[in-house]
Structure formats: structure tokens, C-alpha cells
XYZ file of C-alpha atoms in Angstrom:
526
model
C -3.313 14.942 31.958
C -5.333 15.385 28.814
C -5.851 18.979 29.389
C -1.989 19.588 29.900
C -1.407 17.754 26.827
C -3.861 19.727 24.980
C -2.230 22.839 25.941
C 0.843 22.004 23.960
C -1.356 21.360 20.847
C -3.158 24.744 21.262
C 0.029 26.673 21.479
C 1.647 24.577 18.691
C -1.480 25.366 16.424
C -1.404 29.155 17.050
C 2.555 29.234 16.242
C 2.120 27.123 13.030
C -0.182 29.892 11.522
C 0.971 31.858 8.645
C 1.752 35.116 10.618
C 4.437 33.157 12.329
C 5.578 31.105 9.439
C 5.944 34.039 7.312
C 8.510 35.388 9.898
C 10.408 32.296 10.453
C 10.520 29.599 7.786
C 9.717 31.892 5.042
C 11.641 34.786 6.795
C 14.868 33.808 8.395
C 14.954 30.438 6.542
C 14.159 26.755 7.166
C 17.665 25.976 8.627
C 17.624 28.965 11.005
C 13.954 28.236 12.191
C 15.028 24.657 12.974
C 18.064 25.980 14.938
C 15.716 28.257 16.863
C 13.409 25.408 17.488
C 16.160 23.170 19.031
C 17.077 25.991 21.489
C 13.324 26.712 22.443
C 12.800 22.988 22.834
C 15.804 22.737 25.373
C 14.312 25.708 27.227
C 10.984 24.290 27.537
C 12.192 20.944 28.815
C 14.355 22.724 31.393
C 11.443 24.485 32.642
C 9.369 21.415 33.071
C 12.211 19.535 34.625
C 12.969 22.438 37.056
C 9.366 22.298 38.319
C 10.373 19.233 40.345
C 12.666 21.568 42.615
C 10.153 24.255 43.172
C 7.442 24.316 45.935
C 3.810 24.065 45.165
C 2.071 26.055 43.635
C 4.875 27.481 41.697
C 5.917 24.172 40.531
C 2.537 23.611 38.907
C 2.896 26.942 37.310
C 6.231 26.219 36.071
C 5.283 22.738 34.681
C 2.280 24.221 32.844
C 4.350 27.130 31.411
C 6.953 24.767 30.177
C 4.455 22.477 28.600
C 2.852 25.386 26.832
C 6.162 26.862 25.802
C 6.982 23.525 24.087
C 4.250 24.150 21.640
C 6.394 26.785 20.067
C 9.386 24.501 18.983
C 6.961 21.705 18.020
C 5.097 23.854 15.752
C 8.468 25.103 14.123
C 9.557 21.617 13.817
C 6.474 20.053 12.327
C 6.104 22.898 9.827
C 9.921 23.277 8.821
C 11.507 19.949 9.150
C 9.490 18.260 6.342
C 9.937 21.314 4.125
C 13.568 21.260 4.698
C 13.813 17.581 3.884
C 11.788 17.893 0.749
C 13.814 20.723 -0.668
C 17.185 19.262 -0.162
C 16.366 15.649 -1.316
C 16.802 14.387 -5.030
C 13.487 13.578 -6.555
C 14.446 9.748 -6.819
C 14.701 9.489 -3.136
C 12.484 12.378 -1.516
C 10.187 9.810 -0.101
C 13.170 8.199 1.781
C 14.265 11.515 3.073
C 10.933 12.543 4.043
C 10.300 9.416 6.071
C 13.278 10.236 8.088
C 11.262 12.871 9.902
C 8.706 10.269 11.396
C 11.691 7.729 11.844
C 13.646 10.322 14.004
C 10.552 11.290 16.138
C 9.772 7.681 16.886
C 13.377 6.997 17.900
C 13.199 9.749 20.600
C 9.611 8.563 21.540
C 10.819 4.942 22.207
C 13.845 6.205 24.182
C 11.735 8.667 26.207
C 9.171 5.868 26.846
C 11.976 3.424 27.909
C 13.457 5.941 30.169
C 10.121 6.760 31.760
C 9.527 3.090 32.355
C 12.835 2.718 33.972
C 12.291 5.669 36.258
C 9.002 4.487 37.408
C 10.344 1.209 38.363
C 13.339 2.690 40.297
C 11.203 5.562 41.875
C 7.667 4.028 42.074
C 6.537 6.452 45.085
C 8.496 9.593 44.165
C 6.571 12.539 42.988
C 9.578 14.260 41.552
C 11.433 11.524 39.709
C 9.694 12.493 36.389
C 12.410 15.327 36.010
C 14.948 12.509 35.152
C 12.780 11.706 32.213
C 12.944 15.343 31.120
C 16.271 16.473 31.681
C 18.115 14.335 29.059
C 15.932 15.979 26.325
C 17.721 19.396 27.071
C 20.852 18.435 25.328
C 18.996 16.763 22.729
C 17.411 19.974 21.557
C 20.811 21.746 21.655
C 22.410 19.021 19.352
C 19.697 19.457 16.975
C 20.660 23.225 16.805
C 24.257 22.518 16.599
C 23.730 19.995 13.783
C 21.480 22.466 11.745
C 24.161 25.127 12.320
C 26.679 22.967 10.411
C 24.166 22.412 7.487
C 22.942 24.342 4.353
C 19.970 26.345 3.730
C 17.766 24.853 0.937
C 18.227 26.005 -2.654
C 14.677 26.880 -3.077
C 14.747 29.379 -0.126
C 17.939 30.954 -1.406
C 16.310 31.484 -4.715
C 13.148 32.916 -3.334
C 15.613 35.535 -1.630
C 17.329 36.385 -4.900
C 20.461 34.390 -3.978
C 20.841 32.435 -7.044
C 24.648 31.889 -6.949
C 24.434 30.727 -3.429
C 21.639 28.422 -4.286
C 23.559 26.906 -7.180
C 26.635 26.150 -4.957
C 24.444 24.449 -2.328
C 22.608 22.376 -4.957
C 25.900 21.257 -6.628
C 27.088 20.472 -2.974
C 23.987 18.349 -2.174
C 24.175 16.356 -5.354
C 27.806 15.963 -5.266
C 28.798 12.681 -7.166
C 25.894 12.939 -9.524
C 26.069 13.777 -13.191
C 26.819 17.412 -13.610
C 24.563 17.988 -16.633
C 21.642 16.541 -14.669
C 22.409 18.860 -11.598
C 22.478 21.782 -14.096
C 18.890 20.776 -15.375
C 17.574 20.460 -12.028
C 18.788 24.036 -11.008
C 17.437 25.378 -14.343
C 14.141 23.878 -13.767
C 14.218 24.913 -10.135
C 15.086 28.605 -11.183
C 12.334 28.726 -14.046
C 9.658 27.695 -11.639
C 10.638 30.184 -8.837
C 11.147 33.079 -11.167
C 7.543 32.406 -12.467
C 6.120 32.292 -8.833
C 8.119 35.534 -7.773
C 6.559 37.218 -10.759
C 3.216 36.645 -9.148
C 4.142 39.364 -6.826
C 4.448 39.442 -2.866
C 2.726 36.852 -0.728
C -0.683 38.258 0.422
C -3.472 36.638 2.413
C -5.790 37.310 -0.385
C -3.664 35.037 -2.679
C -2.918 32.442 -0.067
C -6.711 31.963 0.486
C -7.847 31.909 -2.971
C -7.373 29.844 -6.055
C -4.738 27.319 -6.429
C -3.080 28.072 -2.900
C -6.466 27.580 -1.103
C -7.133 24.249 -2.807
C -3.710 22.991 -1.662
C -4.369 24.205 1.895
C -7.667 22.248 1.828
C -5.960 19.193 0.555
C -2.865 19.168 3.185
C -5.112 19.890 5.908
C -7.496 17.140 5.226
C -4.461 14.817 4.738
C -3.387 15.869 8.523
C -6.827 15.462 9.807
C -7.310 11.904 8.396
C -3.846 10.934 9.594
C -5.072 11.805 13.030
C -8.354 10.340 12.621
C -6.693 7.011 12.061
C -6.790 6.710 15.972
C -2.902 6.364 16.254
C -2.559 8.937 18.913
C -5.127 7.075 21.134
C -2.310 4.350 21.305
C 0.522 6.752 21.614
C -1.219 8.638 24.627
C -3.276 5.975 26.248
C -2.014 2.455 25.371
C -1.625 1.530 28.912
C -4.973 2.520 29.881
C -6.435 0.844 26.725
C -4.677 -2.342 27.629
C -5.875 -2.198 31.495
C -8.472 -4.863 32.177
C -7.324 -7.113 29.274
C -3.597 -7.751 29.691
C -1.055 -7.807 32.540
C 1.607 -5.006 32.405
C 0.022 -2.695 30.119
C 2.911 -0.254 30.332
C 5.263 -2.636 28.899
C 3.024 -3.473 25.986
C 2.468 0.154 25.384
C 6.197 0.534 24.992
C 6.427 -2.406 22.677
C 3.896 -0.709 20.556
C 6.058 2.311 20.077
C 8.894 -0.002 19.025
C 6.498 -1.777 16.554
C 5.584 1.680 15.199
C 9.267 2.608 14.682
C 9.986 -0.688 12.960
C 7.150 0.076 10.551
C 8.828 3.235 9.330
C 11.965 1.318 8.123
C 10.542 -0.587 5.188
C 8.331 2.440 4.513
C 11.411 4.502 3.840
C 13.011 1.903 1.741
C 10.037 1.280 -0.642
C 8.033 4.449 -0.789
C 10.212 5.817 -3.766
C 9.711 2.494 -5.714
C 5.942 1.822 -4.823
C 4.671 5.243 -4.661
C 2.740 7.411 -1.995
C -0.858 6.468 -3.218
C -0.648 2.655 -3.119
C 0.913 2.734 0.468
C -1.644 5.395 1.785
C -4.541 3.357 0.330
C -3.256 -0.039 1.631
C -2.746 1.608 5.083
C -6.073 2.990 5.411
C -7.571 -0.360 4.549
C -5.443 -2.258 7.174
C -6.110 0.422 9.832
C -9.701 0.246 9.233
C -10.080 -3.393 9.422
C -7.999 -3.533 12.697
C -10.415 -1.165 14.433
C -13.377 -2.856 12.993
C -12.061 -6.135 14.663
C -11.919 -4.440 18.022
C -15.074 -2.786 17.624
C -16.827 -6.070 16.667
C -15.400 -7.734 19.871
C -16.985 -4.970 21.882
C -20.284 -5.500 20.291
C -20.279 -9.377 20.537
C -18.127 -10.537 23.401
C -16.884 -7.825 25.719
C -19.106 -6.296 28.263
C -18.959 -2.904 29.918
C -21.200 -2.104 32.930
C -22.725 1.244 33.278
C -20.312 2.307 36.103
C -16.808 1.529 37.058
C -15.765 2.838 40.418
C -12.877 2.880 42.924
C -12.913 3.494 46.638
C -11.566 7.092 47.283
C -12.216 6.959 50.934
C -13.349 4.314 53.656
C -14.439 4.460 57.276
C -11.540 4.828 59.682
C -12.430 1.403 60.995
C -11.276 -0.114 57.623
C -7.433 -0.322 57.872
C -6.888 -2.238 54.602
C -9.181 -0.436 52.243
C -7.997 -1.432 48.686
C -8.267 1.589 46.273
C -7.134 -0.493 43.402
C -10.314 -2.716 43.586
C -13.133 -1.967 41.194
C -16.874 -2.000 41.524
C -19.886 -1.758 39.175
C -21.973 0.278 41.836
C -21.441 1.898 45.205
C -23.497 -0.614 46.998
C -21.258 -3.326 45.533
C -18.207 -1.376 46.842
C -19.671 -1.060 50.325
C -20.423 -4.792 50.496
C -16.948 -5.702 49.323
C -15.330 -3.324 51.899
C -17.412 -4.350 54.698
C -17.087 -8.088 53.925
C -14.424 -8.321 56.565
C -17.117 -8.232 59.203
C -19.730 -10.855 59.631
C -22.805 -10.012 57.674
C -25.611 -8.953 60.226
C -23.163 -8.117 62.875
C -23.095 -4.620 64.598
C -19.647 -4.017 63.000
C -20.962 -4.774 59.638
C -24.010 -2.591 59.952
C -22.074 0.218 61.104
C -19.500 -0.055 58.270
C -22.121 -0.245 55.591
C -23.955 2.716 56.944
C -21.060 4.908 57.345
C -20.992 8.368 55.610
C -17.226 8.261 55.104
C -17.532 6.087 51.940
C -16.589 8.104 48.765
C -16.224 6.454 45.501
C -14.828 7.934 42.220
C -14.790 6.851 38.568
C -11.927 4.324 37.907
C -10.431 6.202 34.919
C -11.531 8.388 32.213
C -11.860 5.500 29.882
C -14.104 3.287 32.133
C -12.203 0.325 31.048
C -11.114 -1.322 34.070
C -14.545 -3.006 34.430
C -14.573 -4.659 30.912
C -15.066 -8.344 31.025
C -16.103 -11.366 28.987
C -18.292 -14.395 29.904
C -18.732 -14.665 33.763
C -15.492 -12.424 34.392
C -17.640 -9.494 35.765
C -16.257 -8.111 39.039
C -18.186 -9.061 42.189
C -18.167 -7.860 45.774
C -16.023 -10.986 46.754
C -13.662 -10.761 43.714
C -13.509 -7.060 42.481
C -11.462 -7.942 39.477
C -12.852 -8.046 35.859
C -11.522 -10.809 33.671
C -11.201 -10.880 29.815
C -10.755 -14.185 28.128
C -7.123 -14.548 27.212
C -7.861 -15.134 23.509
C -9.907 -11.828 23.298
C -6.946 -9.969 25.143
C -4.413 -11.508 22.556
C -6.694 -10.531 19.635
C -6.980 -6.820 21.034
C -3.234 -6.837 21.507
C -2.486 -8.071 18.163
C -4.881 -5.578 16.496
C -3.100 -2.581 18.201
C 0.268 -3.712 17.168
C -0.928 -4.095 13.600
C -2.128 -0.385 13.906
C 1.145 0.428 15.292
C 3.043 -1.020 12.466
C 0.878 0.017 9.513
C 0.598 3.691 10.738
C 4.543 3.776 10.925
C 4.619 2.249 7.536
C 2.071 4.343 5.889
C 0.111 7.314 7.257
C 2.716 8.332 9.827
C 5.698 9.258 7.631
C 4.084 9.597 4.146
C 1.437 12.283 5.032
C 4.231 14.531 6.258
C 6.502 14.223 3.264
C 3.529 14.315 0.639
C 2.356 17.623 1.924
C 5.890 19.266 1.610
C 5.915 17.810 -1.918
C 2.790 19.399 -3.225
C 2.802 22.908 -1.700
C 4.136 25.336 -4.211
C 7.500 27.088 -3.332
C 6.287 30.511 -2.842
C 3.491 29.582 -0.390
C 5.093 26.382 0.967
C 5.825 27.653 4.518
C 2.391 29.174 4.852
C 0.544 26.074 3.547
C 2.513 23.722 5.610
C 2.057 25.769 8.664
C -1.568 25.583 8.267
C -1.333 21.820 7.660
C 0.749 21.483 10.702
C -1.985 23.618 12.685
C -4.478 21.201 11.464
C -2.328 18.265 12.630
C -2.010 19.712 15.883
C -5.714 20.618 16.314
C -6.713 17.057 15.406
C -4.070 15.612 17.714
C -5.583 17.656 20.594
C -9.123 16.397 19.511
C -8.045 12.760 19.491
C -6.412 13.270 22.826
C -9.415 14.867 24.547
C -12.664 13.601 22.790
C -12.219 9.992 22.101
C -11.429 9.198 25.850
C -14.756 10.764 26.760
C -16.584 8.658 24.226
C -14.769 5.515 25.232
C -15.877 6.126 28.853
C -19.612 6.322 27.464
C -19.759 3.693 24.705
C -16.588 1.728 25.141
C -14.679 0.262 22.114
C -17.721 1.136 19.760
C -15.653 4.508 19.735
C -13.377 2.711 17.250
C -16.216 2.237 14.654
C -15.537 6.142 14.028
C -11.986 5.547 13.207
C -12.845 2.673 10.874
C -15.296 5.105 9.148
C -12.818 7.862 8.828
C -10.293 5.389 7.199
C -13.028 4.460 4.447
C -13.041 8.154 3.760
C -9.246 8.379 3.733
C -8.956 5.396 1.265
C -11.277 7.146 -1.341
C -9.408 10.563 -0.847
C -6.101 8.881 -1.305
C -7.319 7.244 -4.345
C -8.014 10.599 -5.746
C -4.827 12.467 -4.896
C -1.792 12.828 -7.437
C 1.036 10.425 -7.349
C 4.426 12.366 -6.613
C 6.811 9.326 -6.925
C 10.035 10.480 -8.928
C 8.598 13.846 -9.967
C 10.533 17.094 -9.505
C 8.501 19.284 -7.169
C 7.978 21.821 -9.979
C 6.260 19.188 -12.105
C 3.975 17.964 -8.989
C 2.681 21.389 -8.918
C 1.762 21.243 -12.631
C -0.045 17.749 -12.039
C -2.105 19.505 -9.326
C -3.051 22.363 -11.484
C -4.393 19.827 -13.993
C -6.158 17.763 -11.172
C -7.770 20.784 -9.710
C -8.343 22.500 -13.099
C -6.953 25.614 -11.637
C -3.901 27.432 -13.087
C -1.328 28.801 -10.653
C 1.274 29.885 -13.067
C 1.188 30.070 -16.889
C 4.525 28.426 -17.109
C 4.987 25.047 -18.553
C 8.486 23.861 -18.202
C 10.472 23.766 -21.301
C 13.962 22.276 -21.816
C 15.643 22.030 -25.211
C 12.610 23.416 -26.946
C 10.352 20.572 -25.775
C 7.693 20.907 -23.131
C 7.230 18.570 -20.016
C 4.082 16.256 -20.575
C 2.782 16.075 -17.186
C 0.134 13.404 -18.208
C 3.121 10.864 -18.607
C 5.543 10.324 -16.020
C 7.701 8.056 -18.464
C 7.710 10.914 -21.003
C 8.597 13.494 -18.431
C 11.429 11.499 -17.122
C 12.496 10.978 -20.799
C 12.536 14.734 -21.156
C 14.630 15.050 -18.075
C 17.145 12.399 -19.136
């Protein structure tokens, strides 16, 4: 499963790189790229759903191909959607619009999880029922394309292509109802910045990977890496497995976790433009780090994890009720448990325990089924590990806190913040590289931590806690973008990095914007 999931991320990372973003988001435009993404998403989902109607091994090939193909629209979406939202949004509510990306993503994640649970409940033994959890996504992709077909291209992209009159029309349409003078000022400010960037010449890889653009690439890529090393995708991908052994009905609690994360995005969108990006990001890292610390401390002090956690894969033919769900801390314990139906010392018991037909396999990749507290270790007579209820509730509470805090802070804000700080000329390429970083680290978190959890248990979560300490320091250092025009954000970063991008310092009515003071800058814009 993890390899199948990682295939999507690998393909997505490749298609998020500058050669592709130059052709699409920076070539045909933000709007058309999202239209293409919706169509490709529908095709990828149709391929995966159709695999249920094809015989093996063609079904496996079609399923894997559809999953890999899905990486293309995923790359287009995560690269272009935040960029599109940041470029059409007013500076006063850009954080709100940016948060809609994560909010919408989580709505469909919750719906998909709910449909999946319903299908598993209705068809528990079916191998092909998964198609019903996939087919409904085909019209979703087409609906996205249709909605974007009816929308406008962003003013910044139109200016980059020299379509100033069309850009002006679009901007006035987007700001309809606002003061005409303020819209005119915004247009002039935007035009002045883009003219200065165009004067730098054609976009080249030498320019992209040097000077100011390179520094922004490193910052946005690190932002995405730290977002993923919050450990959130461990819960997104493996919550039911993480909950196994500590609570009943882990799938239901995993679904509830998705809902909690979705709920967190709502207050985030409502206050991010008032509080600012930096305070929410710093507060989020502190809360996430503390939650992981609590879980890790439980592992070090209360929770026990034996060296082995096994299930019976095959039993002797004489055993008609071999329980493949029972767990054992050793093969000998498993044999003793399975053969306990015979009287110990009898010929049947001896024949059973000496059988070569026993085969045991690891319980799961996480090795968590055997976790226990106190005297709750599995035994041959009762092969069920038990965790004290209070410990289960604490773990559940911590994971729900992680779900909410991530949805409130790092989840939506990292995407929108990166779209705000990338200069217009290189925005598509920089956000593509940032998205590739996100997809790479998502694949890393999907594949590597489960291996670590299988080896060292919940001590793995000390790594996530440590990453949040680093993230908090980094978010303290970054520039605040609340309420600033995108063009002024660039100037702020020029000063922060002591690296000039253009020699332009925006002027209006003979006065220059003072990027040291947000209040003075806002007065200049008034």
C-alpha cells in the first residue's frame, strides 16, 4: 500500500518541476492548467475504478497506472491552485482565500473517507467494491474543470503576457464594489512591479537557481518540508493502524480525525488576516510538538512493545478454527495457543505442535497490535494486547489535537504563504519546486516512519517533536505578509535576505513605500 501511495508522490514531484510548470502554469496560464488538471484527475480516477472490472494481472497494471497518472493532476493542482488564489485575492483577505485550498481539499477527503467506510461496511468481503469509492470522483474532476472554464485568468499572468488591457478589466471585475481609486492604485502598483521584472529578461535556469529566486526556493521548499515533518500525514494515511491495539473501531476514529482537521481550517481562514501568518505558524508548531511529546513519553514510561508481533498465516490441517486475527509475541507462543484445543501432553497436541505447516507473519508494518500497558500483554490463552483506557483516551486526544492544530495552522497557511512570497516572474517555477518538495516529503513520511514505528514504536514521534522545534524558530524568522500587497512582500524579503531582486522601490504620488513600517505603507496606499 505504501509503495502504491508513494508512486503518486514520485510522479507528482516530477511533474511539479520547472520544465513542466514553465509549459503549463507559466505557459498556458493558471486557469487553463487547473482545467487540464480536473480532466486528467477524472481520467486517472476512471482508470483506477475500471480496474475492478478487469481480470488479473491486467487489473493490477491498470490500478497502478491510474495511481501513477493521478500524480500529474495532483502536481498541477498543488502548484497552481494556491498561486491562482493568491493572485486574484485582495491583500486584506488573501489569507482567507488561500485557506480555501486546504478547506476544499479536506472536504473531499472527509467525503471520500465516509464513502469508503460505508462501502466497507456494506461489502465487507468484496474485492472489487472499492470502485464505488472511486467512480464518484470522476464527475468531481470534470466539475472543477467546468467551474474554472467559467472563471477569469489572473491579472498578474495576463500582464506577464503583455495583455495589460485585459488584466485591467479582470482586476476591476474581481474588485467590483471596491473604491475605484484604490483599484487603480493596485493596478498601477502591480504593473510597475511586473514591468520591472520583465525588464530583467527571459526566465532562465541560471536566474532561477541564483540570487534572490534561489533563496526564495530554499525558503518555500523548507516550509513544505517542515509542514510534512509535523507528522500529519501519518494520521491521514495510517490513523486506523495507529489506533489499533489502543481503541475499538479505529477506522471510525480515523474518520473523525479528518473531520476535526476540516473544522480547524474554518477559524484559521477567519482570523489569519487579522492575527497574521507568523503567530499562527509558531503557535501551531508549539502545540504540535507538545502533542507528539506526550505520545512519545507514554511510549517511554507506560506503553510496552515486545520485540515481535506475529499472526498465524497458516495452521495444520487438523486445526479447523485457526484464528488469523490473534496476535503473538513469538512463534512458540502462537503454536502453544493454536494447539491449546488439544490436551497438553496428548498425542494430538504433540502432533500439532510439531507440525511443519505453521507459518507466522508480522502482524502489520507498524508492529503496534502487540502494544500493551501493565499486565495487558498477550498470552497463549488470551492473545489480545490491552492498553489501559486512560492511556487510550490520552493518545486519542493528542491525535485529535494534532488534527485540529494542523488544519488551523500549518495545513492551510504554508500553501498560501509560499504563494505570497514568490516573485511574479518566477512564481510558477518556485511554487512548482515547493510542491515537489511537499510531495517528496509526503512520500518520505508515508514510507519511512512506519518502518521506524515497527522498530522503535512511538519513540518515532520524538523526531516529529524535534522538527517542530526547528519549525518554530524558522517561522519566527520569516517575514509577515498580513495585509501587504504581493509586490511589497517581495521588497520585504529583499531586505530580510539582503539580496536585491529588482532596483524598483514602489513610488506613488512622489513618495516611496517604506517597507520597514506596515502602518506607513498602508498610509501610502490609502
